[in-house]
C-alpha positions as CSV (number, residue, x, y, z in Angstrom):
1,M,30.9,-37.8,-19.5
2,K,30.4,-35.6,-22.6
3,S,26.7,-36.0,-22.3
4,I,26.8,-34.8,-18.7
5,L,28.8,-31.7,-19.6
6,F,26.4,-31.0,-22.4
7,L,23.4,-31.3,-20.1
8,I,25.1,-28.9,-17.6
9,A,25.8,-26.4,-20.4
10,Y,22.3,-26.7,-21.7
11,L,20.7,-26.1,-18.3
12,G,22.9,-23.1,-17.8
13,L,21.8,-21.6,-21.1
14,S,18.2,-22.4,-20.3
15,L,18.4,-20.7,-16.9
16,Q,19.8,-17.6,-18.5
17,F,16.9,-17.7,-21.0
18,Y,14.2,-18.1,-18.4
19,F,15.6,-15.8,-15.7
20,P,16.1,-12.2,-16.8
21,Q,19.7,-10.9,-16.5
22,N,20.5,-7.6,-15.0
23,I,21.8,-4.9,-17.4
24,K,23.9,-1.9,-16.5
25,V,22.3,1.2,-17.9
26,R,23.8,4.7,-18.1
27,I,21.4,7.8,-18.1
28,I,22.8,11.0,-19.6
29,D,21.8,14.5,-20.6
30,S,21.0,14.4,-24.4
31,E,22.6,17.8,-25.1
32,E,25.7,17.8,-22.8
33,N,26.2,14.0,-22.6
34,K,26.8,14.3,-18.8
35,P,25.7,11.6,-16.5
36,L,22.5,12.2,-14.5
37,Q,22.3,11.1,-10.9
38,N,19.1,10.5,-8.9
39,V,17.1,9.7,-12.0
40,R,14.0,7.7,-11.0
41,I,13.4,4.5,-12.8
42,M,10.1,2.6,-12.1
43,S,9.2,-0.9,-13.3
44,D,6.6,-3.3,-11.9
45,N,6.1,-1.0,-8.8
46,V,9.8,-1.1,-7.9
47,V,11.6,2.3,-7.7
48,L,15.3,2.7,-8.3
49,Y,17.6,5.6,-8.8
50,S,20.8,6.2,-10.8
51,N,24.0,6.6,-8.9
52,D,26.6,9.4,-9.0
53,D,27.8,8.1,-12.4
54,G,24.3,8.1,-13.8
55,E,24.3,4.3,-13.8
56,V,21.8,1.7,-12.5
57,E,21.3,-2.0,-12.8
58,L,17.9,-3.1,-14.2
59,K,16.3,-6.4,-15.0
60,N,16.0,-7.1,-18.7
61,D,12.5,-8.5,-18.3
62,K,10.8,-6.7,-21.1
63,K,8.5,-4.8,-18.7
64,P,7.8,-1.1,-19.4
65,L,10.0,1.5,-17.7
66,N,9.1,4.9,-16.5
67,I,12.0,7.3,-16.3
68,F,11.8,10.7,-14.6
69,A,14.2,13.4,-13.6
70,Q,13.2,16.9,-12.6
71,G,13.8,19.3,-15.5
72,Y,13.8,16.6,-18.2
73,E,11.2,15.0,-20.4
74,E,9.6,12.0,-18.8
75,L,10.2,8.8,-20.8
76,T,8.4,5.4,-21.0
77,L,10.5,2.7,-22.6
78,E,9.4,-0.8,-23.6
79,S,12.9,-2.2,-23.8
80,L,16.4,-1.4,-22.3
81,T,19.3,0.2,-24.1
82,P,22.8,0.6,-22.6
83,I,22.5,4.4,-22.8
84,I,19.3,6.3,-22.1
85,K,19.3,10.0,-23.1
86,L,17.0,12.5,-21.4
87,K,16.1,15.8,-23.1
88,P,16.2,19.0,-20.9
89,L,13.0,20.9,-20.6
90,Y,14.8,24.3,-20.2
91,K,18.3,25.7,-20.3
92,D,20.0,28.2,-17.9
93,I,17.8,29.9,-15.3
94,E,17.8,33.6,-16.3
95,E,17.1,36.5,-14.0
96,V,14.1,35.9,-11.8
97,K,11.8,38.7,-10.6
98,I,8.8,39.0,-8.3
99,S,6.0,37.3,-10.1
100,K,2.3,36.6,-9.7
101,I,3.0,33.1,-8.5
102,D,2.2,32.9,-4.8
103,I,4.8,30.4,-3.7
104,R,3.9,30.6,0.0
105,Q,0.2,29.9,-0.8
106,M,1.2,26.9,-2.9
107,F,3.1,25.4,0.0
108,Q,0.3,26.3,2.5
109,N,-2.2,24.5,0.2
110,A,0.0,21.5,0.0
111,L,0.2,21.4,3.8
112,K,-3.6,21.9,4.2
113,D,-4.5,19.1,1.8
114,Y,-1.5,16.9,2.7
115,L,-3.3,13.9,4.0
116,S,-5.8,13.8,1.1
117,I,-3.1,14.2,-1.6
118,Y,-0.3,12.1,-0.3
119,Y,-0.9,8.5,0.8
120,S,-1.9,8.6,4.5
121,K,-2.7,5.1,5.5
122,P,-0.3,2.7,7.4
123,S,2.5,1.8,5.0
124,L,5.6,-0.4,4.8
125,Y,8.5,0.6,2.5
126,Q,11.3,-1.8,1.6
127,S,14.1,0.7,1.3
128,T,17.8,1.3,1.0
129,I,19.8,4.0,2.8
130,K,23.2,5.3,1.8
131,Q,25.3,7.5,4.0
132,K,28.8,8.8,3.1
133,G,31.1,11.4,4.6
134,Y,34.0,13.4,3.3
135,I,36.7,15.4,5.1
136,D,39.2,17.6,3.2
137,G,37.8,16.3,-0.1
138,K,38.4,12.6,0.7
139,M,35.7,10.0,1.4
140,I,36.2,8.7,4.9
141,N,32.9,6.8,5.5
142,L,30.4,4.7,3.5
143,L,27.3,2.9,4.6
144,I,24.7,1.2,2.4
145,A,22.0,-0.9,4.0
146,N,18.6,-2.4,3.5
147,I,16.0,-1.0,5.8
148,D,12.2,-1.2,6.4
149,I,10.3,2.0,7.1
150,W,6.9,1.7,8.7
151,A,4.8,4.9,8.7
152,L,1.4,5.3,10.3
153,A,0.2,8.1,8.1
154,N,3.2,9.1,6.0
155,A,3.4,12.4,7.8
156,Y,5.4,13.7,10.8
157,N,3.1,14.0,13.9
158,F,4.4,17.0,15.9
159,K,1.9,16.2,18.7
160,A,3.5,12.8,19.2
161,Q,7.2,13.9,18.7
162,D,8.0,12.6,22.2
163,N,6.8,9.2,21.1
164,V,8.1,9.0,17.5
165,D,7.8,5.2,17.5
166,S,4.0,5.6,17.5
167,F,4.0,7.0,13.9
168,V,7.3,5.9,12.4
169,Q,9.6,2.9,12.9
170,I,12.8,1.7,11.1
171,G,13.9,-1.9,10.8
172,F,17.5,-2.6,9.9
173,N,17.7,-5.7,7.7
174,N,21.3,-6.0,6.6
175,I,24.5,-4.1,5.7
176,K,25.4,-4.1,2.0
177,Y,28.5,-2.0,2.4
178,F,30.1,-0.5,5.5
179,K,33.6,1.0,5.7
180,T,35.1,3.7,7.9
181,K,38.6,4.8,6.8
182,V,41.2,3.7,9.3
183,S,43.0,6.7,10.8
184,S,46.0,7.1,12.9
185,N,45.7,8.2,16.5
186,D,47.0,11.6,15.6
187,Y,44.3,12.2,12.9
188,P,42.4,15.2,14.2
189,F,38.9,14.1,13.2
190,N,36.3,11.4,13.9
191,T,35.9,9.4,10.7
192,D,32.7,7.5,11.6
193,I,30.3,10.2,10.4
194,Q,26.7,9.2,10.7
195,I,23.4,10.9,11.3
196,T,21.4,9.1,14.0
197,P,17.8,8.2,13.0
198,K,16.3,10.6,15.6
199,N,18.0,13.5,13.7
200,F,16.7,12.6,10.3
201,I,13.3,11.2,11.1
202,Q,11.7,14.6,10.6
203,K,13.3,14.9,7.2
204,L,11.6,11.6,6.2
205,F,8.4,13.5,5.9
206,F,7.7,16.3,3.4
207,N,5.1,17.9,5.6
208,S,7.7,18.6,8.3
209,E,10.0,20.2,5.7
210,I,7.2,22.4,4.4
211,I,6.4,23.6,8.0
212,G,10.0,24.3,8.7
213,F,10.5,26.2,5.5
214,L,7.4,28.3,5.9
215,N,8.4,29.2,9.5
216,D,11.9,30.1,8.4
217,T,10.7,32.4,5.6
218,K,7.5,33.8,7.2
219,N,8.8,37.4,6.8
220,S,10.5,36.8,3.4
221,V,9.7,38.0,-0.1
222,F,9.8,35.3,-2.8
223,V,10.9,35.8,-6.4
224,S,10.0,33.0,-8.8
225,K,9.7,31.9,-12.4
226,I,7.9,29.1,-14.3
227,L,10.8,27.2,-16.0
228,S,8.6,24.8,-17.9
229,E,4.9,23.9,-18.4
230,N,3.6,20.9,-20.3
231,Q,0.3,19.2,-19.9
232,N,-0.5,21.0,-16.7
233,I,2.8,20.0,-15.1
234,Q,4.9,23.1,-14.1
235,I,8.5,23.3,-13.0
236,I,8.8,26.4,-10.8
237,Y,12.0,28.1,-9.6
238,F,12.0,30.3,-6.5
239,E,14.4,32.4,-4.4
240,T,14.1,34.0,-1.0
241,K,16.1,34.8,2.1
242,D,15.7,35.3,5.8
243,E,17.9,37.2,8.2
244,I,20.8,34.7,7.8
245,N,20.1,32.1,5.1
246,T,19.5,32.2,1.3
247,Y,17.1,29.8,-0.2
248,K,17.0,28.7,-3.9
249,G,14.9,25.8,-5.1
250,K,12.6,24.4,-7.7
251,F,9.6,22.0,-7.6
252,T,7.4,20.1,-9.9
253,Y,3.7,21.0,-9.6
254,S,0.7,19.3,-11.0
255,K,-2.1,21.9,-11.7
256,T,-4.5,19.0,-12.2
257,D,-3.8,17.2,-8.9
258,K,-2.7,20.4,-7.1
259,V,0.4,18.5,-5.7
260,I,4.1,19.1,-5.4
261,S,5.6,15.9,-6.7
262,S,9.3,16.8,-6.7
263,F,11.1,19.3,-4.5
264,D,14.8,20.5,-4.6
265,L,16.0,23.1,-2.1
266,Y,19.4,24.7,-1.6
267,I,20.1,26.6,1.6
268,T,23.3,28.6,1.8
269,N,25.0,31.1,4.2
270,M,24.2,28.8,7.1
271,S,26.3,28.8,10.2
272,Q,25.1,25.9,12.3
273,S,27.8,24.6,14.6
274,F,28.3,21.2,16.2
275,K,30.9,19.6,18.5
276,N,32.8,16.3,18.0
277,K,35.8,14.5,19.4
278,N,38.7,12.6,17.8
279,K,40.4,9.4,19.0
280,R,42.4,11.3,21.6
281,G,39.3,12.9,23.1
282,E,40.2,16.3,21.7
283,A,37.2,18.4,20.9
284,Y,36.8,20.2,17.6
285,E,34.1,22.3,16.1
286,G,32.2,21.7,12.9
287,V,30.1,24.2,11.0
288,A,27.4,23.5,8.4
289,T,27.3,26.2,5.8
290,S,24.9,24.8,3.2
291,N,22.2,22.1,2.8
292,N,20.6,20.6,-0.2
293,I,17.4,18.5,0.4
294,K,15.3,16.7,-2.2
295,Y,12.0,14.9,-2.1
296,D,10.5,12.8,-4.9
297,F,7.0,11.3,-5.2
298,Y,5.1,9.2,-7.7
299,K,1.4,8.6,-8.2
300,K,-0.2,5.2,-7.5
301,D,-3.9,4.6,-7.4
302,G,-4.7,8.3,-7.1
303,K,-2.3,9.0,-4.2
304,Y,1.3,10.2,-4.1
305,L,3.9,7.9,-2.5
306,P,7.5,8.8,-1.4
307,A,10.3,7.6,-3.5
308,L,13.4,9.5,-2.4
309,V,14.7,11.7,0.3
310,Y,18.1,13.2,-0.3
311,T,20.2,15.4,2.0
312,E,23.7,16.8,1.4
313,I,25.3,19.0,4.1
314,K,28.5,20.9,3.5
315,G,30.7,22.9,5.8
316,Y,34.0,22.7,7.5
317,A,35.7,21.3,10.6
318,L,37.9,23.7,12.7
319,Y,41.0,22.2,14.3
320,K,43.8,24.3,15.7
321,E,42.5,27.4,13.8
322,K,42.6,25.6,10.5
323,K,39.5,24.9,8.4
324,Y,39.0,21.5,6.7
325,P,36.1,21.1,4.2
326,V,33.5,18.6,5.4
327,S,30.4,17.1,3.7
328,F,27.9,14.4,4.3
329,I,25.3,12.8,2.0
330,Q,22.3,10.7,2.9
331,E,20.0,9.0,0.4
332,I,16.9,7.1,1.3
333,N,15.3,5.2,-1.6
334,F,11.7,3.9,-0.9
335,Q,12.1,1.0,-3.3
336,K,8.8,-0.9,-2.8
337,F,5.5,0.1,-1.2
338,L,3.4,-2.3,0.8
339,E,0.1,-1.7,2.6
340,S,0.5,-2.2,6.3
341,D,-1.4,-2.0,9.6
342,K,-1.2,0.0,12.8
343,K,0.9,-2.5,14.6
344,G,4.3,-1.4,13.3
345,L,7.4,-3.5,13.0
346,K,8.3,-6.6,15.0
347,N,12.0,-5.7,15.0
348,K,12.6,-1.9,15.2
349,I,15.9,-0.2,15.8
350,D,16.8,2.2,18.6
351,L,16.4,5.6,17.0
352,N,18.9,7.2,19.5
353,K,21.8,5.1,18.2
354,N,23.7,5.2,15.0
355,L,22.4,2.9,12.4
356,T,25.4,0.5,12.6
357,E,25.2,0.4,16.4
358,N,21.9,-1.4,15.9
359,I,23.6,-4.5,14.5
360,A,26.1,-6.1,16.9
361,N,28.4,-7.9,14.5
362,K,28.3,-5.4,11.6
363,E,28.2,-8.5,9.2
364,I,28.0,-7.6,5.5
365,K,25.4,-10.0,4.1
366,E,25.0,-8.7,0.5
367,N,27.1,-6.6,-1.8
368,N,25.3,-6.5,-5.2
369,T,24.7,-2.8,-5.2
370,L,26.1,-0.9,-8.2
371,L,28.6,1.5,-6.7
372,S,29.9,4.6,-8.3
373,K,33.5,4.6,-9.4
374,E,34.4,6.8,-6.4
375,E,32.6,4.5,-4.0
376,Q,34.1,1.3,-5.5
377,K,37.6,2.9,-5.2
378,F,37.0,3.7,-1.6
379,I,35.8,0.1,-0.8
380,D,38.8,-1.4,-2.6
381,E,41.4,0.8,-0.8
382,P,43.3,-1.1,2.0
């Protein structure tokens, strides 16, 4: 009996030795020690991002890691440590003025050369999507799922927008976490907040965002400033406004490749309204007042591939003349890229339905995602 127990223990230790264990890593600002979210970590052609607490689980397999966050020094590590510190490239953004940087021309050039700079052949991305909603400062909805994204040319085709499936398809693999806060019948709002795929398909593609941004600001004057420049990589800050909205953003630009590889835009002073209904069928109005959208790309074999699309919408819901703060966050992480063909996916979802409506039983098949403390607390609540 002792020999059997010894053998089991030995095999257990051997398996731990031969199969790399995951290590939880925390990424922080080296000067302020604050956690950094949405830090890109690449290893062995797999792309991951840190969560809201700056944490991510990584395999301890001794393979080199590339770590990138806009506004920080890029790191390459040969081994893992529990805490990784990133050094800021610049401090506070001081007053910006009209400069010689032609922001509009840079975006127009990116659009003109889009299919030659960014990867433009049929692609399949093994991805994760996270959606979470808040009402009155409290999380009321969380969805995390594995999805496949097939793209014909990695660009939004406006000529085929009536047949979106011809150039982009989504396959829903499984739900990792899904919870909507149970509310009483007298709760004034709908807690199942989701963005249907048809409403975020355009945001999947950076070319669509550039076109929309240029159209919205066609009569606007830009002010800008180079925040950092190192080895032909610039971080450029800009501001502008149209008749209604104010735009503030920054992007990472390679002077060598003439490419925008990271883009972060804040739009404020919005007043886009939408209608919804609660459990009793009562209508209420919602108003979006700000939007933050981010794109992140990485270079592989001379072309740039998508890694992250992030959207955060803030506003309020109006019920019986009282305003309640509302916000919604969606993250799409393109974790692994695979070459594909023009056939698309065998099992694609209906883009007109909510993501969760595309899986009948809503079965949760996997839950090994590292949640933030706030997300874990929400999941654990009865």
